Coordinates of C-alpha atoms and ligand atoms in Angstrom, one line a residue:
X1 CA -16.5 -19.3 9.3
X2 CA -18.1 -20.1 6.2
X3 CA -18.1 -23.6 4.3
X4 CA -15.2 -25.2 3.0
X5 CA -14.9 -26.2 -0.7
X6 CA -14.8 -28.9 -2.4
X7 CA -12.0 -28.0 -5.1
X8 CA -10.8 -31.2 -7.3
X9 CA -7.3 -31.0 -7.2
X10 CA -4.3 -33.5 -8.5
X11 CA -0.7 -34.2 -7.1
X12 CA 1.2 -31.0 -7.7
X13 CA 4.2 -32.2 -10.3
X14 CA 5.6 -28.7 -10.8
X15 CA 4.7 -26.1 -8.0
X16 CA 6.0 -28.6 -5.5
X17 CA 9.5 -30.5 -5.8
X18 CA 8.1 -33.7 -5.6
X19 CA 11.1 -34.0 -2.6
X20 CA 11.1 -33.3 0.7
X21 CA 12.5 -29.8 0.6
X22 CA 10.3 -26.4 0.3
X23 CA 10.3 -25.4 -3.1
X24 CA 11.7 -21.8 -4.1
X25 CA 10.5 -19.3 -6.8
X26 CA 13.2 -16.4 -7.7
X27 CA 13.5 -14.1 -10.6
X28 CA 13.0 -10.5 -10.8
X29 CA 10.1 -8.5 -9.3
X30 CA 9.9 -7.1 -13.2
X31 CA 11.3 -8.7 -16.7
X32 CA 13.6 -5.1 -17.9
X33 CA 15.9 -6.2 -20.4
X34 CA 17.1 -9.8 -22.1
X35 CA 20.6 -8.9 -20.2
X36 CA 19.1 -8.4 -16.6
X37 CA 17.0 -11.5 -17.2
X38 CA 19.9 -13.6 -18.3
X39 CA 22.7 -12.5 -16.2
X40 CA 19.9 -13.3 -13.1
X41 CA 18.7 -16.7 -14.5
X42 CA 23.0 -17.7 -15.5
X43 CA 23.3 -16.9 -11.3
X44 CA 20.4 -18.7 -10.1
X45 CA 20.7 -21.4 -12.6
X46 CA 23.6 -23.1 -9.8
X47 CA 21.7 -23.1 -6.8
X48 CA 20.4 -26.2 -6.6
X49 CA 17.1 -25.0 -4.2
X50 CA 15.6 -23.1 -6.9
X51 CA 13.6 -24.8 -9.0
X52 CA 11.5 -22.1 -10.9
X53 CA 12.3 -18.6 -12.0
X54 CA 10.0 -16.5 -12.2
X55 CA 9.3 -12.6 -13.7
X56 CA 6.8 -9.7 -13.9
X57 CA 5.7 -9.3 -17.6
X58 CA 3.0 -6.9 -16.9
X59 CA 2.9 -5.1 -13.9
X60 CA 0.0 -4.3 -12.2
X61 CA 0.7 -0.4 -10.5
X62 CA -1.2 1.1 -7.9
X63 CA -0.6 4.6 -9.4
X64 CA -0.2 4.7 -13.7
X65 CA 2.7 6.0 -15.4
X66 CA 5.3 3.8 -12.9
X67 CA 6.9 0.7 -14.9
X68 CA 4.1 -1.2 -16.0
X69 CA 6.4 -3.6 -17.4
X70 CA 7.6 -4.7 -20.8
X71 CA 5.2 -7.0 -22.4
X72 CA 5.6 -9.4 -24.8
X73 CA 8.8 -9.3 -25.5
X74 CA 9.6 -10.7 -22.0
X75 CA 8.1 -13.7 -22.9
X76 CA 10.9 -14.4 -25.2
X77 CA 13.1 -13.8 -23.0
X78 CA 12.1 -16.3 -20.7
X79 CA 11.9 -18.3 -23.3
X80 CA 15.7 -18.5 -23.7
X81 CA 15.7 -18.4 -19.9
X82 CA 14.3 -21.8 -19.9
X83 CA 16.4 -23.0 -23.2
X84 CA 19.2 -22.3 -21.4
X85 CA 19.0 -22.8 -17.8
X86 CA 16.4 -25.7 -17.6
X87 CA 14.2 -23.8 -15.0
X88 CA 10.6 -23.7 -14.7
X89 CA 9.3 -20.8 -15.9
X90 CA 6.3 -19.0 -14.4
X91 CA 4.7 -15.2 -15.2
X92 CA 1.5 -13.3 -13.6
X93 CA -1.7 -13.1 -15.5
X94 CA -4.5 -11.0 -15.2
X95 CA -6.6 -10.9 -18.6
X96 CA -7.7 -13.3 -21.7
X97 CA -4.5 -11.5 -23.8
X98 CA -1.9 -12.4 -21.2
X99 CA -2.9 -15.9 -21.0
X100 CA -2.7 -16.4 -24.3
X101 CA 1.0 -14.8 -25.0
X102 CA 1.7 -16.7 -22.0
X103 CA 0.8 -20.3 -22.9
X104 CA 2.0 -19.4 -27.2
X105 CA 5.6 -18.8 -25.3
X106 CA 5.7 -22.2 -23.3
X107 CA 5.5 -20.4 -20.0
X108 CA 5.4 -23.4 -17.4
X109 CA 3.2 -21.7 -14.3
X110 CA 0.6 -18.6 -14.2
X111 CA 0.0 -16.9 -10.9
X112 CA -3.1 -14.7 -10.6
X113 CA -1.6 -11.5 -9.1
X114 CA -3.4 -9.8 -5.3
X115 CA -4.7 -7.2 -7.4
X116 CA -6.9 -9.8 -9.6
X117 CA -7.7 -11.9 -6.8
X118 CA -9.8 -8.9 -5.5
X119 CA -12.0 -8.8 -9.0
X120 CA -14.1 -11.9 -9.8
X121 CA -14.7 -10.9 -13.0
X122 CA -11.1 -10.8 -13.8
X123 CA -10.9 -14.0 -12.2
X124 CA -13.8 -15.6 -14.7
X125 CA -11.5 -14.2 -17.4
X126 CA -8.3 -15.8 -16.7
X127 CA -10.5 -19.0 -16.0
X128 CA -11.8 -18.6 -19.3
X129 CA -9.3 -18.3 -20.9
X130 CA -7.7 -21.4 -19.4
X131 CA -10.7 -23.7 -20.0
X132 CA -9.2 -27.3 -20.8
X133 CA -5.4 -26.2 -20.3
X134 CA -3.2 -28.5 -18.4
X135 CA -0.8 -26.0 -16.4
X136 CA -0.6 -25.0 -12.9
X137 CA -1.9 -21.9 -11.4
X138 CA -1.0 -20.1 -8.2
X139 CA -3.3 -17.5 -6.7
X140 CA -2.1 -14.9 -4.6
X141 CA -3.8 -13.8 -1.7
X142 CA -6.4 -10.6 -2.4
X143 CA -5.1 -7.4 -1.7
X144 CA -7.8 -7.0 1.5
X145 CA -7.9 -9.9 3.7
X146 CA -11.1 -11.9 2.3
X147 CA -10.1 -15.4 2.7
X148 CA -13.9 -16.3 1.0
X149 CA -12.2 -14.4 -2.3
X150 CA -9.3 -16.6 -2.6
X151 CA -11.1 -19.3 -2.2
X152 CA -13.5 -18.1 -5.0
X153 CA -10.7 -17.8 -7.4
X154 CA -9.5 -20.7 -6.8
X155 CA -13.3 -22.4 -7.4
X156 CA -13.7 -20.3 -10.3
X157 CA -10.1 -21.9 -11.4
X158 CA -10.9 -25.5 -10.7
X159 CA -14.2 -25.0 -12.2
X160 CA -12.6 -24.4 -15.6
X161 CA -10.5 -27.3 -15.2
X162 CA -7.5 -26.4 -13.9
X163 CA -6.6 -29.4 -11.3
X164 CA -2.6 -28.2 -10.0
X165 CA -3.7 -25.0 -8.1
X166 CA -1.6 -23.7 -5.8
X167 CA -1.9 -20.5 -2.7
X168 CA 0.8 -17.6 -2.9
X169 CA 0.3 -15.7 0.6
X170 CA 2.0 -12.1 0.0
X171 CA 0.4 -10.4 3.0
X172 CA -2.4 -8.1 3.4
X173 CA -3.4 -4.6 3.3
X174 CA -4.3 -3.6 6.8
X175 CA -4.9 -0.3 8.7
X176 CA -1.2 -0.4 10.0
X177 CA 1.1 -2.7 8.5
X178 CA 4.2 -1.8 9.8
X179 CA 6.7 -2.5 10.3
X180 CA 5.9 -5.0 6.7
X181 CA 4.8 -3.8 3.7
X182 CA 2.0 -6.2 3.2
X183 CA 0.6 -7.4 7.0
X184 CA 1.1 -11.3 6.9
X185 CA -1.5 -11.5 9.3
X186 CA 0.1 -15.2 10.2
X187 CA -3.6 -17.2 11.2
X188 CA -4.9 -16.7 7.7
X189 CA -2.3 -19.7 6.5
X190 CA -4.1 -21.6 9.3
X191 CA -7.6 -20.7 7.9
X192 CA -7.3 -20.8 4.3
X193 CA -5.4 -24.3 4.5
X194 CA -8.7 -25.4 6.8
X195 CA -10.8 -24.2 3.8
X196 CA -8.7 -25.0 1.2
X197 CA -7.6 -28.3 2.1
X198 CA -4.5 -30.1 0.2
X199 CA -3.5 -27.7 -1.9
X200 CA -0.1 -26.5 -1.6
X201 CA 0.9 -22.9 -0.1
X202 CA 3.9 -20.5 -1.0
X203 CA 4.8 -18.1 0.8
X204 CA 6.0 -14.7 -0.7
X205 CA 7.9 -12.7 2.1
X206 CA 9.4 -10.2 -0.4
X207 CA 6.0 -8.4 -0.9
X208 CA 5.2 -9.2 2.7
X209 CA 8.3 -7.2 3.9
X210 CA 8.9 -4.5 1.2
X211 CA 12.3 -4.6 2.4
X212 CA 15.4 -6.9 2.5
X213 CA 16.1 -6.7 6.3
X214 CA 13.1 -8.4 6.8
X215 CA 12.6 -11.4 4.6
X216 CA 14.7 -13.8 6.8
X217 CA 12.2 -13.2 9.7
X218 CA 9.0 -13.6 7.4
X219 CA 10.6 -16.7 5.4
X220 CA 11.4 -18.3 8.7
X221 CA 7.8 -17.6 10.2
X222 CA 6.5 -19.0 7.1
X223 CA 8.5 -22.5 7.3
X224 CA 7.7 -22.6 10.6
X225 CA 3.3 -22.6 10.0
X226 CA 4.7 -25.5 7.0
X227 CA 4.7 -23.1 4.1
X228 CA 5.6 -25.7 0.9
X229 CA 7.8 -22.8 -1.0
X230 CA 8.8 -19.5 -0.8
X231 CA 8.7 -17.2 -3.5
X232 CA 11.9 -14.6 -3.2
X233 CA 12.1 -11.7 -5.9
X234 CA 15.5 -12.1 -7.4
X235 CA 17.3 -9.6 -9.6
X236 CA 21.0 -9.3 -10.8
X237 CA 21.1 -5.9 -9.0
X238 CA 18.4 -4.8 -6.7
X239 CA 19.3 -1.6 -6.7
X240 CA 18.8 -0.2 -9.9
X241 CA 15.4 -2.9 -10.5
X242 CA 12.8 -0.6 -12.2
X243 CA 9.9 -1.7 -9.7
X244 CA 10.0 -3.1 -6.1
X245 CA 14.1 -2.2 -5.8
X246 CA 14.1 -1.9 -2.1
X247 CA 12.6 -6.0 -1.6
X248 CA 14.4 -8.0 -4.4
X249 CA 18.0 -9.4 -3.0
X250 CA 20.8 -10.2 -5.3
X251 CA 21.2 -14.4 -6.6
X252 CA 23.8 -14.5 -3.9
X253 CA 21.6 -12.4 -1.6
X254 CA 19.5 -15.4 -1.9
X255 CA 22.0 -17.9 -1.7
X256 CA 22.4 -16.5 1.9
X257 CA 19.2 -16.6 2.7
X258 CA 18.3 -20.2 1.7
X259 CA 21.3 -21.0 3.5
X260 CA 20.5 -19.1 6.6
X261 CA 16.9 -20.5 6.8
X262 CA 18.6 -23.9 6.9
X263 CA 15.7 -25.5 4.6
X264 CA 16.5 -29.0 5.3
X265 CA 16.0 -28.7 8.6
X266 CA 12.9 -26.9 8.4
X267 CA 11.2 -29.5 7.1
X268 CA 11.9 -31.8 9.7
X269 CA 11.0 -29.8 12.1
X270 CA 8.6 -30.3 15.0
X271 CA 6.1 -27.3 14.3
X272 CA 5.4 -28.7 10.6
X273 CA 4.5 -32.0 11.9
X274 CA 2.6 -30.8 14.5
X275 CA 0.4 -28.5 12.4
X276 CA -0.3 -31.3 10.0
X277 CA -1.9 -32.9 12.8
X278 CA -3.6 -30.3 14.2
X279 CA -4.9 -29.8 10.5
X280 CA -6.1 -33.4 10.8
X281 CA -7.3 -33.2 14.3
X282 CA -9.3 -30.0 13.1
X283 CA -11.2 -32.2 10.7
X284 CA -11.5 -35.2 12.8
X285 CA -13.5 -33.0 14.9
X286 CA -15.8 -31.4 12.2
X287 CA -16.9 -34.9 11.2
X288 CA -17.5 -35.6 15.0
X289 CA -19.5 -32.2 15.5
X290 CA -20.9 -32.8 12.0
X291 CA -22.8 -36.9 13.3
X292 CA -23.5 -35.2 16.7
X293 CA -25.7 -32.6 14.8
X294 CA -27.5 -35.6 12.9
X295 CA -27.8 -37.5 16.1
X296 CA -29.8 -34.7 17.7
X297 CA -32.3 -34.4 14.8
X298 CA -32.7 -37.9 15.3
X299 CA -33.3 -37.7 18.8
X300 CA -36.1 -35.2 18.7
X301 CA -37.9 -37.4 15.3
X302 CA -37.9 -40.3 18.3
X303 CA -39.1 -37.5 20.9
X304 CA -42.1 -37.2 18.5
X305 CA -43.1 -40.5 17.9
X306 CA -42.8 -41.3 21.8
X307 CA -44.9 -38.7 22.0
X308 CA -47.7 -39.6 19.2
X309 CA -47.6 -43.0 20.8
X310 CA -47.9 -42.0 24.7
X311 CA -44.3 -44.0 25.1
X312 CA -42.5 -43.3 28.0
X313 CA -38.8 -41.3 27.2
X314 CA -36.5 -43.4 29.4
X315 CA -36.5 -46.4 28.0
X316 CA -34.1 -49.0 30.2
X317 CA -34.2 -51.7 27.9
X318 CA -32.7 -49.8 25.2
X319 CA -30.7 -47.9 26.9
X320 CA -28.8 -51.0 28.3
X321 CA -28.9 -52.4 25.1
X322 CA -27.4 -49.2 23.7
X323 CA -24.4 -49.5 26.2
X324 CA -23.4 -52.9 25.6
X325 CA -23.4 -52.8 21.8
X326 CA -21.0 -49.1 22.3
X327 CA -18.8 -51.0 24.8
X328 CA -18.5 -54.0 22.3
X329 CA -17.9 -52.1 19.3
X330 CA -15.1 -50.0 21.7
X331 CA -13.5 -53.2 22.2
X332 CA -13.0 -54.3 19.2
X333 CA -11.9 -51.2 17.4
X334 CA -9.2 -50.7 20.5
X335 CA -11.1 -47.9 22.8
X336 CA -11.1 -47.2 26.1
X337 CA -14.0 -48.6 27.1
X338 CA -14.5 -46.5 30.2
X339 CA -13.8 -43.3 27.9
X340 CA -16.6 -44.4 25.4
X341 CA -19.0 -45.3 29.0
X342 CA -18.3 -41.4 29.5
X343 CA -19.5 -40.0 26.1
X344 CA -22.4 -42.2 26.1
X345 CA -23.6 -41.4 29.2
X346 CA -23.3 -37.6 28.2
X347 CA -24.9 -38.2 25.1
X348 CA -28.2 -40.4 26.2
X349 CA -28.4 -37.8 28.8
X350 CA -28.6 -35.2 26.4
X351 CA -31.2 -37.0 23.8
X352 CA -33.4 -37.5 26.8
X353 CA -33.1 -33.9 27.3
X354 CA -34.0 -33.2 23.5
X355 CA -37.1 -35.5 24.3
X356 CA -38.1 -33.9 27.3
X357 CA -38.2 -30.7 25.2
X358 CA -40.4 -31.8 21.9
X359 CA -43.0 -33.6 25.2
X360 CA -42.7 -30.3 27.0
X361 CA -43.1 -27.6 23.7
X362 CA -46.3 -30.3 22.8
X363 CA -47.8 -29.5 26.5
X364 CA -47.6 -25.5 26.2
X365 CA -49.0 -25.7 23.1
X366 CA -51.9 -27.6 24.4
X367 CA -52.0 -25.6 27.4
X368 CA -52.6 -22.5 25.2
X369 CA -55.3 -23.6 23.5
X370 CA -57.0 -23.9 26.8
X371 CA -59.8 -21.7 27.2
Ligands
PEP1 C1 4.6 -9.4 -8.0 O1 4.7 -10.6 -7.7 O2 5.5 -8.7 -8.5 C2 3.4 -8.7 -7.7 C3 2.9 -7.7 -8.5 O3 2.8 -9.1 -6.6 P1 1.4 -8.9 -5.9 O4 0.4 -9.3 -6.9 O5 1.5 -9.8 -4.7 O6 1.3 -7.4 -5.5
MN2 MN1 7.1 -7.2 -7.1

C-alpha cells in the first residue's frame, strides 16, 4: 500500500448533518426543465432525511450526442430551488467555466464527477479555479479503481485550500460488473478511509446499481461499512428522465427506501462501531510497527559501537535494568505486567539477534580480505 496523506481538513458543516443520522443527497441524475426541477425539489422538500438536493448541470457522456445536459440555465433553477425549498444545493464540476457559473449562482457543494477524477490535469483545473474559496467539495471515486487517484484529487483539492472535502464512492469499472452497473468493490471504503483518514464518505448506490431493484441492497451494504450519507438520484418521474432513467426512483420511491433502510437504526448499529475501532486499532498498530522499525536501526547503531569497542553483546546489567524500568513504567500506566515481560523478552531477543548480525557481516568481511 502506498503512504497515507496528510490532507488538512476542517469539521464538515454542510456535507455532514452535524446529527447523528447519515446524511442524504437526492435530486435528479440531470437538471431538464424549471418544472421537473421544481415539482422534484416541492416533493423532497418534506422529507425531513434529506438535507441537500442535488442535479446534473453538465453531463459528462461516455458516447457524444446523448444529453449532455442543459447548462447554465440550470443554475437558475436551482437557484429558486434553494429560494424556495431551503435545501442545500450541490452541482458536478469538471472545468475553470463550471466553477465559476457554479459559485456566481450560490451553488452550496461541488462534486468532482468519476470521469474527472481519472484526469489530474482536470483535477489542477477545478483546484485552480477554487483557490481561496470556502465551499465543500466531494470527489467521486475514478472511474478505474486507483484509490492513489482519489487521493491525489483530493491533495490537489486541499492543496488549493479547500478544507471540507468529502469521498462520493459510485463503484468501479471492472472486467465484470454484474449484476451492478458500477462494481462497488466493498474493501476500497476500508482502504481509502485508511488513507484518507477523517474525511467523511457518501455512498452513491444509484450509479453503483444502474437499476432501482438494487439500491436497497447497495445502500444497506454501504450503512453497514459506516458510509456517512447516501447520495440517491431523485427525479419526479424516472421514467421519462433524459439520462440514467432506469437508476433514479421517484421522491416517494425514496421515501420508501430511507424508510426501509431504517437510518436511525443504522447508525447505532454494531458494525459501525466496530469499524471505527478497527479503523483505530489499524493505526494503533502502524505507530507500533512504525517505533519497532526505529528500535531496530537503533539496535544495529549499538551493534556497531559494541563492535568498534570489542564490548561484549549481552549485556546483563542493562538488560535487567531494561526490565525493571518496562515493568515500572507498565505499572503505572495500568499494563499487564506479565504481558509487557513477554514483548520485552521478544524484543531484546531480537536486538541481540540484530547485533549478532552487524559482529557476524564485520567477521566475513574480514575473513575475505584474508589472503
Ligand atoms: C452523476 O452523478 O450523475 C454522474 C455523472 O456520476 P458519475 O460521475 O459517478 O458517473
Ligand atoms: Mn447520473
Amino acid at each position: 500500500m502506498n503512504a497515507s496523506t496528510s490532507l488538512q481538513t476542517v469539521a464538515k458543516t454542510k456535507i455532514l448533518n452535524g446529527g447523528p443520522l447519515p446524511t442524504v443527497i437526492a435530486g435528479p441524475c440531470s437538471a431538464e426543465s424549471e418544472d421537473q426541477m421544481l415539482q422534484t425539489a416541492r416533493a423532497l422538500k418534506n422529507d425531513h432525511r434529506v438535507s441537500i438536493f442535488r442535479a446534473g448541470i453538465w453531463k459528462p457522456r461516455t458516447r457524444p450526442g446523448l444529453f449532455e445536459g442543459v447548462g447554465t440555465i440550470g443554475l437558475e433553477w436551482l437557484k429558486t430551488v434553494k429560494q424556495e425549498t431551503g435545501l442545500l444545493t450541490a452541482v458536478e464540476v469538471a472545468n475553470t467555466q463550471h466553477v465559476e457559473e457554479a459559485l456566481k449562482h450560490g451553488v452550496d457543494i461541488l462534486w468532482v464527477g468519476a470521469r474527472t477524477t481519472v484526469n489530474p490535469f482536470s483535477v489542477q483545473e477545478v483546484a485552480d479555479a477554487l483557490q481561496g474559496v470556502d465551499i465543500p467539495v466531494l470527489v467521486k471515486n475514478p472511474v478505474n479503481p486507483d484509490l492513489q487517484l482519489w487521493l491525489g484529487a483530493l491533495e490537489r483539492l486541499n492543496r488549493a485550500g479547500i478544507t471540507d472535502l468529502g469521498l462520493i464512492h459510485r463503484g468501479f469499472s471492472t472486467p465484470n460488473n454484474k449484476p451492478y452497473r458500477n462494481h462497488p468493490k466493498w474493501q476500497t471504503i476500508q482502504e481509502i478511509r485508511n488513507l484518507a483518514l477523517g474525511i467523511p464518505l457518501i455512498c452513491d448506490p444509484s450509479h453503483i446499481a444502474g437499476r432501482r431493484d438494487l439500491l436497497e441492497t447497495v445502500s444497506q451494504q454501504a450503512l453497514h461499512l459506516g458510509a456517512d450519507g447516501l447520495m440517491i438520484e431523485t427525479h419526479i418521474n424516472p421514467d421519462v428522465a433524459l439520462s440514467d432513467a432506469s437508476q433514479q426512483v421517484t421522491p416517494a420511491g425514496l421515501d420508501k427506501l430511507l424508510t426501509v433502510l431504517d437510518l436511525e437504526s443504522e447508525r447505532l448499529a454494531q458494525p459501525e462501531q466496530l469499524q471505527d475501532l478497527r479503523n483505530l486499532i489499524d493505526r494503533l498498530d502502524n505507530e507500533l510497527l512504525n517505533v519497532l522499525f526505529l528500535r531496530s536501526d537503533v539496535s544495529k547503531r549499538i551493534g556497531e559501537y559494541k563492535r568498534l569497542n570489542s564490548l561484549d553483546i549481552y549485556q546483563a546489567n542493562r538488560w535487567q535494568q531494561i526490565v525493571e524500568d518496562r515493568l515500572k513504567i507498565a505499572s503505572d500506566t495500568g499494563l499487564d505486567e506479565d504481558f509487557v515481560k513477554a514483548i520485552f523478552d521478544t524484543i531484546h531477543s531480537f536486538s541481540l539477534g540484530i547485533q549478532n548480525e552487524v559482529f557476524a557481516a564485520q567477521a566475513a568481511a574480514t575473513s575475505e580480505k584474508q589472503p
